[in-house]
Structures are given as C-alpha cells and as structure tokens.
Amino acid sequence: MANLETNYLGLSLGNPIIISSSGLTNSIEKIIKLEQYGAGAVVLKSLFEEQIKIDAGLPIYSFQKTFQESLDYINNYFTNNSVQDYLSLIKKAKATVKIPIIASINCYSAENWIDFTKKIQAAGADALELNVFYIPTDKDFSSNDYEQIYLDLAVKVKTSIGIPFTIKLGNHFTNLPFLADQLFYRGASGLTLFNRGYEPDIDINYCKFKAAGVLSSPTDIRPTLHWIGIVSSQLENFDIAASTGVHSGEDVIKLLLAGAKAVQVCSAIYKNGPQYITTLVSDLATWMERNNYKTIDEFRGSINYKPSANRSMYERLLFMRYFTDIQ
Ligand SMILES: Cc1cc2nc3c(=O)[nH]c(=O)nc-3n(C[C@H](O)[C@H](O)[C@H](O)COP(=O)(O)O)c2cc1C
C-alpha cells in the first residue's frame, strides 16, 4: 500500500490533496465532510483585508460612484460575515477535525491590518495563506513597485506570527523564480501557484463588462504545471502548493511530478461534490502502486526543470518545435 503522507509547511498531511479557500470551506459542517471524504487539509474561505480594517475602525479605500453597486454588495457581505465568526470557525475546526486548518486572508497591501494575523494564530490556525489580490493597472508604477508590496507583506507577517505562512500569487510576474526567492528569503514558508482572480468578459448586447465564469476548466492547469516545474527546480526547500486547473487524479500526479508539495482543488469539487476527493486520492495511490512508488518523495519533482542548465534557451527550443511541428 502506497504511503501518501506529505509534509507541507511543516505540517503532516495524510495525503497531498488540499481543498482550496472558497465557499467549500466556510462552515464546520462542510469541513467535517471534506475530512470524511479524505482531504489532506483545508484552506478556509478568505477573510478580506477590508473586513479586518472595518472591524478595527481603520479606513479603507473610497470607491468612485460608478462602483456603487459593487460597494453595496461588499458592505452587505461584510455585515453578514464578521471577523469574530471567522476566528470562531478556526477554533471550532481545530476542536472538531484532525486535518490541518490553514486560514486565509485576501489582501492588497502591507498596511496596518497585519497585526490581526496574531489573532488568527491565537485562534489555533496551523498556517496562514495570504491571497494577494492586486492588479497592476497604473502606468506610473514599475513592476518593482508592485512586487515591493509582496516583499513588505512577507517581512511584516513574518515578524507578526510564528506559524508558517504561504503566499498565493496570480500568474503574471516578470520573473517568478526571482520573486519566489525573495519571498523565501523574507520568511515565507511557501507559495500557492496560482490564484485565479476576477476575469472579465464583455457583453456585446449591453456593451459593458461582465464577469467570466468563476470555475476553472481542465486546460487551466497548463500555466500551473509550467511554473511549478520552473520554480520548484530552483527553490527545493520552498513548499509549493499547486492551484488552478486540477480536475483529475492524473492532474494531481502531474503536479507532484513537476515538484508541488501539495495540490489544491476547488472547481472540481464544486462540479463533482466532496466525494470526488476519494477518487483523486485513490487514483494517486493506484498510480503509485503501479509504478512501485512507496512514498511521494520518491517521485516528487522528478520531472521539473532541473536537467536544463539554461532554462530560457531550453524553453525557446521547445517553443520552436511546438510551432514548426504543425504545417
Ligand atoms: C466560488 C469560489 C470562491 C473562491 N473564494 C476564494 C477565497 O475566498 N480565497 C481564495 O484565496 N481563493 C478563492 N477562490 C479561488 C480558489 O481557491 C482557487 O484558487 C481557484 O478556484 C483555482 O482553483 P481550481 O481550478 O481548482 O478551481 C475561490 C474560487 C471559487 C470558485
């Protein structure tokens, strides 16, 4: 029988499948069910930086009038989802289930809300995932200016809490391995690659923006697979959790081969229900047994970018072959 145990952020997981931060993890009843179906850990639904600031009486940004509808929605959300409820959920989960509980904060700044992370630690969370959601849209700011927000955040959180923390990033960075290295150096224990931010679409009948579908599809795994292979090959002690586009047991295996320490799943559970965790776990176990792997560490990262001394040129060659193969 294959041993699926995984060490992620210094935590011991029965298997590498983590249920991502989302509505799937926002109540104790759901968390119990996820554990029963075999989840290795859960990341709780994010608390927003804005919620923490409002709760602490700190100012948040002011919306322009055109965003009034969204602001009303958010205000309503905040009144229905208090910070105290969040801390109680952490405490309840820790008292009820055995799997690690990873708290999550969705933030956009390295400002004065960070002290709040101490309360998350005191409530008993095993680790914290910081979901940094910041879209660079200002021509007067350089990529360095934007990346500095992430670096400042890592330094401040590291000095605030002793539990491990990880940073969930979007997939648009100029040089992700460099940023990852800088975050590692500042005390982050890992990265979650990638977040799936708000994606807009355009309604051509009303000529206005509308939200694109919120759930991922299986092809969305490609950037996840690509970048985990690149980053994990250079930062072997940095724990990387894969996120986005994981829809099958085969996807889980691919991401572990590429170097992920754990694999987060969200849309596939929304589509197939929590019982689908059992399928993902048993597909992984069956594949390991078929290939005579007793532990995940025996194959994890074996297909990353290590063999290539000049990764950029290797990628360029692959790219040229890719497009010349089709006439
Ligand atoms: C309905 C829904 C709610 C989500 N809420 C959060 C959240 O609160 N915090 C967060 O970090 N990610 C959130 N996400 C993003 C997921 O955690 C995940 O990163 C994303 O869906 C990509 O993974 P997938 O391809 O497995 O769906 C949410 C996703 C969905 C579909």
Coordinates of C-alpha atoms and ligand atoms in Angstrom, one line a residue:
M1 CA 0.0 0.0 0.0
A2 CA 1.5 3.4 -1.0
N3 CA 2.1 5.9 1.7
L4 CA 0.6 9.2 0.6
E5 CA 1.7 11.2 3.6
T6 CA 3.1 14.6 2.8
N7 CA 4.9 17.3 4.7
Y8 CA 3.6 20.7 3.7
L9 CA 4.6 23.9 5.5
G10 CA 6.0 21.7 8.3
L11 CA 2.5 20.1 8.8
S12 CA 1.8 16.5 8.4
L13 CA -0.9 15.7 5.8
G14 CA -2.4 12.2 5.3
N15 CA -2.3 12.9 1.5
P16 CA -1.4 16.0 -0.6
I17 CA -5.0 16.9 -1.6
I18 CA -6.0 20.3 0.0
I19 CA -9.4 21.8 -0.5
S20 CA -8.8 25.4 -1.7
S21 CA -10.0 28.6 0.0
S22 CA -13.6 29.0 -1.2
G23 CA -17.2 28.6 -0.2
L24 CA -16.4 24.9 0.1
T25 CA -14.5 25.6 3.4
N26 CA -16.7 28.2 5.0
S27 CA -18.5 26.2 7.7
I28 CA -17.7 23.5 10.2
E29 CA -20.3 21.1 8.6
K30 CA -18.5 21.3 5.2
I31 CA -15.0 20.9 6.8
I32 CA -16.1 17.8 8.6
K33 CA -17.4 16.3 5.3
L34 CA -14.2 17.2 3.5
E35 CA -12.2 15.4 6.1
Q36 CA -14.6 12.4 5.9
Y37 CA -14.0 12.1 2.2
G38 CA -10.3 12.2 2.7
A39 CA -9.0 15.8 2.3
G40 CA -5.4 16.1 3.5
A41 CA -6.0 19.7 4.7
V42 CA -8.3 22.7 4.0
V43 CA -7.7 26.3 3.4
L44 CA -10.6 28.3 4.9
K45 CA -12.5 30.8 2.9
S46 CA -10.6 34.1 2.9
L47 CA -11.2 36.9 5.2
F48 CA -10.8 40.2 3.3
E49 CA -8.3 42.8 4.3
E50 CA -11.2 45.3 4.1
Q51 CA -13.2 43.3 6.7
I52 CA -10.3 43.4 9.1
K53 CA -9.8 47.1 8.6
I54 CA -13.5 47.9 9.1
D55 CA -13.7 45.7 12.2
A56 CA -10.6 47.6 13.6
G57 CA -12.0 51.0 12.7
L58 CA -9.3 51.6 10.1
P59 CA -10.0 53.4 6.9
I60 CA -10.4 51.5 3.6
Y61 CA -10.2 53.0 0.1
S62 CA -13.1 55.1 -1.2
F63 CA -15.0 53.9 -4.2
Q64 CA -15.9 56.1 -7.1
K65 CA -19.6 56.5 -7.7
T66 CA -19.5 54.1 -10.7
F67 CA -18.7 51.2 -8.3
Q68 CA -21.6 51.9 -6.0
E69 CA -23.4 48.6 -6.9
S70 CA -20.3 46.6 -6.0
L71 CA -19.7 48.6 -2.9
D72 CA -23.3 47.9 -1.7
Y73 CA -22.7 44.2 -2.3
I74 CA -19.5 44.2 -0.4
N75 CA -21.0 46.2 2.5
N76 CA -23.7 43.6 2.8
Y77 CA -21.2 40.8 2.7
F78 CA -19.2 42.4 5.5
T79 CA -22.2 42.7 7.8
N80 CA -23.0 39.1 7.2
N81 CA -19.5 37.7 7.6
S82 CA -17.9 39.1 10.8
V83 CA -14.3 38.8 11.8
Q84 CA -15.4 37.2 15.0
D85 CA -17.2 34.4 13.1
Y86 CA -14.0 33.7 11.2
L87 CA -12.0 33.3 14.4
S88 CA -14.7 31.1 15.9
L89 CA -14.6 28.9 12.7
I90 CA -10.9 28.4 13.2
K91 CA -11.4 27.4 16.8
K92 CA -14.3 25.1 16.1
A93 CA -12.5 23.4 13.2
K94 CA -9.4 22.8 15.3
A95 CA -11.6 21.3 18.1
T96 CA -13.5 19.1 15.7
V97 CA -11.3 17.7 12.9
K98 CA -7.8 16.3 12.8
I99 CA -6.6 17.6 9.4
P100 CA -4.6 20.9 9.4
I101 CA -6.6 24.1 9.1
I102 CA -5.0 26.8 7.0
A103 CA -6.5 30.2 7.5
S104 CA -6.6 32.7 4.6
I105 CA -6.6 36.4 4.2
N106 CA -7.3 38.1 0.9
C107 CA -5.2 41.3 0.9
Y108 CA -3.8 44.0 -1.3
S109 CA -1.5 46.0 0.9
A110 CA 1.2 45.7 3.6
E111 CA -0.6 48.1 5.8
N112 CA -1.7 48.3 9.5
W113 CA -4.1 45.4 9.3
I114 CA -1.3 42.9 9.6
D115 CA -1.3 42.8 13.4
F116 CA -4.6 40.9 13.0
T117 CA -2.7 37.8 11.9
K118 CA -1.8 37.3 15.6
K119 CA -5.5 36.7 16.3
I120 CA -5.5 34.0 13.6
Q121 CA -2.5 32.4 15.2
A122 CA -4.1 32.6 18.7
A123 CA -7.3 31.0 17.4
G124 CA -5.3 27.9 16.6
A125 CA -4.7 28.0 12.8
D126 CA -1.9 25.7 11.7
A127 CA -0.8 28.0 9.0
L128 CA -1.9 31.1 7.0
E129 CA -2.3 31.6 3.3
L130 CA -2.1 35.2 2.1
N131 CA -4.1 35.6 -1.1
V132 CA -2.6 38.8 -2.5
F133 CA -5.0 40.2 -5.0
Y134 CA -3.6 43.3 -6.6
I135 CA -4.0 44.0 -10.3
P136 CA -1.2 46.3 -11.6
T137 CA -3.0 48.8 -13.8
D138 CA -1.1 52.1 -13.3
K139 CA 1.5 53.1 -15.9
D140 CA 3.3 55.2 -13.4
F141 CA 4.3 52.2 -11.2
S142 CA 7.1 49.8 -12.2
S143 CA 7.0 46.0 -11.7
N144 CA 9.4 46.6 -8.8
D145 CA 7.0 49.0 -7.1
Y146 CA 4.3 46.3 -7.3
E147 CA 6.5 43.5 -6.2
Q148 CA 7.7 45.5 -3.2
I149 CA 4.1 45.2 -1.8
Y150 CA 4.6 41.4 -1.6
L151 CA 8.0 41.7 -0.1
D152 CA 6.9 44.2 2.6
L153 CA 4.0 42.0 3.4
A154 CA 6.2 38.9 3.9
V155 CA 8.5 40.8 6.2
K156 CA 5.7 42.2 8.3
V157 CA 3.8 38.9 8.6
K158 CA 7.0 37.1 9.5
T159 CA 7.6 39.5 12.4
S160 CA 3.9 39.2 13.5
I161 CA 3.4 35.4 13.7
G162 CA 5.3 32.2 14.4
I163 CA 3.0 29.8 12.4
P164 CA 4.1 29.1 8.8
F165 CA 2.6 31.4 6.1
T166 CA 2.4 31.0 2.4
I167 CA 1.6 33.5 -0.4
K168 CA -0.9 32.7 -3.1
L169 CA 0.1 34.5 -6.3
G170 CA -1.5 35.3 -9.6
N171 CA 0.4 34.1 -12.6
H172 CA 1.6 37.4 -14.1
F173 CA 5.1 38.2 -12.9
T174 CA 8.1 39.3 -14.9
N175 CA 10.4 36.8 -13.2
L176 CA 8.6 34.5 -10.8
P177 CA 11.6 32.5 -9.7
F178 CA 13.3 35.8 -8.5
L179 CA 10.2 36.9 -6.7
A180 CA 9.8 33.4 -5.1
D181 CA 13.4 33.5 -3.9
Q182 CA 12.9 37.0 -2.4
L183 CA 9.8 35.8 -0.6
F184 CA 11.6 32.7 0.7
Y185 CA 14.5 34.9 1.9
R186 CA 12.0 37.1 3.8
G187 CA 10.5 34.2 5.7
A188 CA 7.6 32.8 3.7
S189 CA 7.3 29.0 4.0
G190 CA 5.8 28.5 0.6
L191 CA 3.8 29.7 -2.4
T192 CA 0.4 28.7 -3.7
L193 CA 0.6 28.9 -7.5
F194 CA -1.8 30.2 -8.7
N195 CA -4.7 32.2 -7.6
R196 CA -7.5 32.6 -10.2
G197 CA -8.5 36.2 -10.0
Y198 CA -11.5 38.0 -11.3
E199 CA -11.7 37.5 -15.1
P200 CA -13.9 39.9 -17.0
D201 CA -15.8 39.3 -20.2
I202 CA -17.7 41.8 -22.4
D203 CA -21.4 41.6 -23.0
I204 CA -21.8 42.8 -26.7
N205 CA -25.5 43.4 -26.4
Y206 CA -25.3 45.8 -23.4
C207 CA -21.7 46.9 -24.3
K208 CA -20.5 46.5 -20.7
F209 CA -18.1 44.4 -18.7
K210 CA -19.5 41.2 -17.1
A211 CA -17.8 38.6 -15.0
A212 CA -16.5 35.5 -16.9
G213 CA -17.2 32.0 -15.4
V214 CA -15.8 31.6 -11.9
L215 CA -15.0 27.8 -12.2
S216 CA -11.8 26.7 -14.0
S217 CA -11.6 24.1 -16.8
P218 CA -9.0 21.3 -17.2
T219 CA -6.9 23.3 -19.7
D220 CA -6.3 26.0 -17.0
I221 CA -3.8 23.6 -15.4
R222 CA -1.1 24.4 -18.1
P223 CA 0.5 27.6 -16.5
T224 CA 0.3 25.9 -13.1
L225 CA 2.2 22.9 -14.4
H226 CA 4.7 25.0 -16.3
W227 CA 5.6 27.4 -13.5
I228 CA 5.7 24.8 -10.7
G229 CA 8.3 22.9 -12.8
I230 CA 10.4 26.1 -13.2
V231 CA 10.1 27.5 -9.6
S232 CA 10.4 24.1 -7.7
S233 CA 13.6 23.2 -9.6
Q234 CA 15.4 26.3 -8.1
L235 CA 13.8 26.5 -4.7
E236 CA 13.8 23.0 -3.3
N237 CA 13.1 24.0 0.3
F238 CA 10.2 26.2 -0.6
D239 CA 6.8 24.4 -0.3
I240 CA 4.8 24.9 -3.4
A241 CA 1.1 24.1 -3.4
A242 CA -0.4 23.8 -6.9
S243 CA -3.7 25.6 -7.5
T244 CA -5.8 26.2 -10.7
G245 CA -7.0 23.6 -13.2
V246 CA -6.8 20.4 -11.1
H247 CA -9.7 18.3 -12.3
S248 CA -8.4 14.7 -12.1
G249 CA -6.1 12.2 -10.4
E250 CA -3.9 12.5 -13.4
D251 CA -3.6 16.3 -12.8
V252 CA -2.6 15.6 -9.2
I253 CA 0.2 13.2 -10.3
K254 CA 1.5 15.6 -13.0
L255 CA 1.8 18.4 -10.5
L256 CA 3.6 16.3 -7.9
L257 CA 6.0 15.1 -10.7
A258 CA 6.6 18.8 -11.5
G259 CA 7.5 19.5 -7.9
A260 CA 4.4 20.5 -6.0
K261 CA 4.4 19.6 -2.3
A262 CA 0.6 19.7 -2.2
V263 CA -2.3 20.1 -4.7
Q264 CA -5.2 22.3 -4.0
V265 CA -8.6 21.6 -5.6
C266 CA -11.6 23.8 -5.9
S267 CA -13.7 23.8 -9.1
A268 CA -13.5 20.0 -9.5
I269 CA -15.1 19.7 -6.0
Y270 CA -17.8 22.3 -6.8
K271 CA -18.6 20.3 -10.0
N272 CA -18.4 16.7 -8.6
G273 CA -19.1 17.1 -4.9
P274 CA -16.8 16.4 -1.9
Q275 CA -16.9 12.6 -2.6
Y276 CA -14.7 13.3 -5.6
I277 CA -11.8 13.7 -3.1
T278 CA -11.9 9.9 -2.7
T279 CA -11.4 9.4 -6.5
L280 CA -8.4 11.8 -6.6
V281 CA -6.8 10.1 -3.6
S282 CA -7.4 6.6 -4.9
D283 CA -6.2 7.5 -8.5
L284 CA -2.9 8.7 -6.9
A285 CA -2.5 5.6 -4.8
T286 CA -3.2 3.3 -7.7
W287 CA -0.7 5.1 -10.0
M288 CA 2.0 4.9 -7.2
E289 CA 1.4 1.2 -6.7
R290 CA 1.5 0.6 -10.5
N291 CA 4.8 2.4 -10.7
N292 CA 6.3 0.8 -7.5
Y293 CA 6.5 4.1 -5.6
K294 CA 6.2 3.7 -1.8
T295 CA 6.3 7.4 -0.9
I296 CA 5.5 10.6 -2.7
D297 CA 9.1 11.9 -2.1
E298 CA 10.4 9.1 -4.4
F299 CA 8.9 10.8 -7.5
R300 CA 8.0 14.3 -6.4
G301 CA 9.8 16.9 -8.6
S302 CA 11.4 14.2 -10.8
I303 CA 10.0 16.0 -13.9
N304 CA 10.9 19.6 -13.1
Y305 CA 13.3 21.8 -14.9
K306 CA 16.5 20.7 -13.1
P307 CA 18.1 18.9 -16.1
S308 CA 18.3 22.1 -18.1
A309 CA 21.3 24.4 -17.3
N310 CA 19.9 27.2 -19.5
R311 CA 16.2 27.0 -18.9
S312 CA 15.3 30.0 -21.1
M313 CA 17.0 28.5 -24.1
Y314 CA 15.5 25.1 -23.4
E315 CA 12.1 26.7 -23.3
R316 CA 12.8 28.6 -26.6
L317 CA 13.8 25.3 -28.3
L318 CA 10.6 23.7 -27.1
F319 CA 8.6 26.7 -28.3
M320 CA 10.2 26.5 -31.8
R321 CA 9.5 22.8 -32.1
Y322 CA 5.9 23.3 -30.9
F323 CA 5.1 25.6 -33.8
T324 CA 7.1 24.0 -36.5
D325 CA 5.6 20.6 -36.0
I326 CA 2.3 21.8 -37.4
Q327 CA 2.4 22.8 -41.1
Ligands
LIG1 C1 -16.7 30.2 -5.6 C2 -15.2 30.4 -5.4 C3 -14.8 31.1 -4.2 C4 -13.5 31.4 -4.0 N1 -13.0 32.0 -2.9 C5 -11.7 32.2 -2.7 C6 -11.3 32.8 -1.5 O1 -12.0 33.3 -0.6 N2 -9.9 32.9 -1.3 C7 -9.0 32.4 -2.2 O2 -7.8 32.5 -1.9 N3 -9.4 31.9 -3.3 C8 -10.7 31.7 -3.6 N4 -11.1 31.1 -4.7 C9 -10.1 30.6 -5.7 C10 -9.8 29.1 -5.4 O3 -9.2 29.0 -4.1 C11 -8.8 28.6 -6.4 O4 -7.6 29.2 -6.3 C12 -9.3 28.7 -7.8 O5 -10.6 28.4 -8.0 C13 -8.5 27.9 -8.8 O6 -8.5 26.5 -8.4 P1 -9.5 25.5 -9.3 O7 -9.0 25.5 -10.7 O8 -9.3 24.2 -8.6 O9 -10.9 26.0 -9.1 C14 -12.5 30.9 -4.9 C15 -12.9 30.1 -6.1 C16 -14.3 29.9 -6.3 C17 -14.7 29.1 -7.5

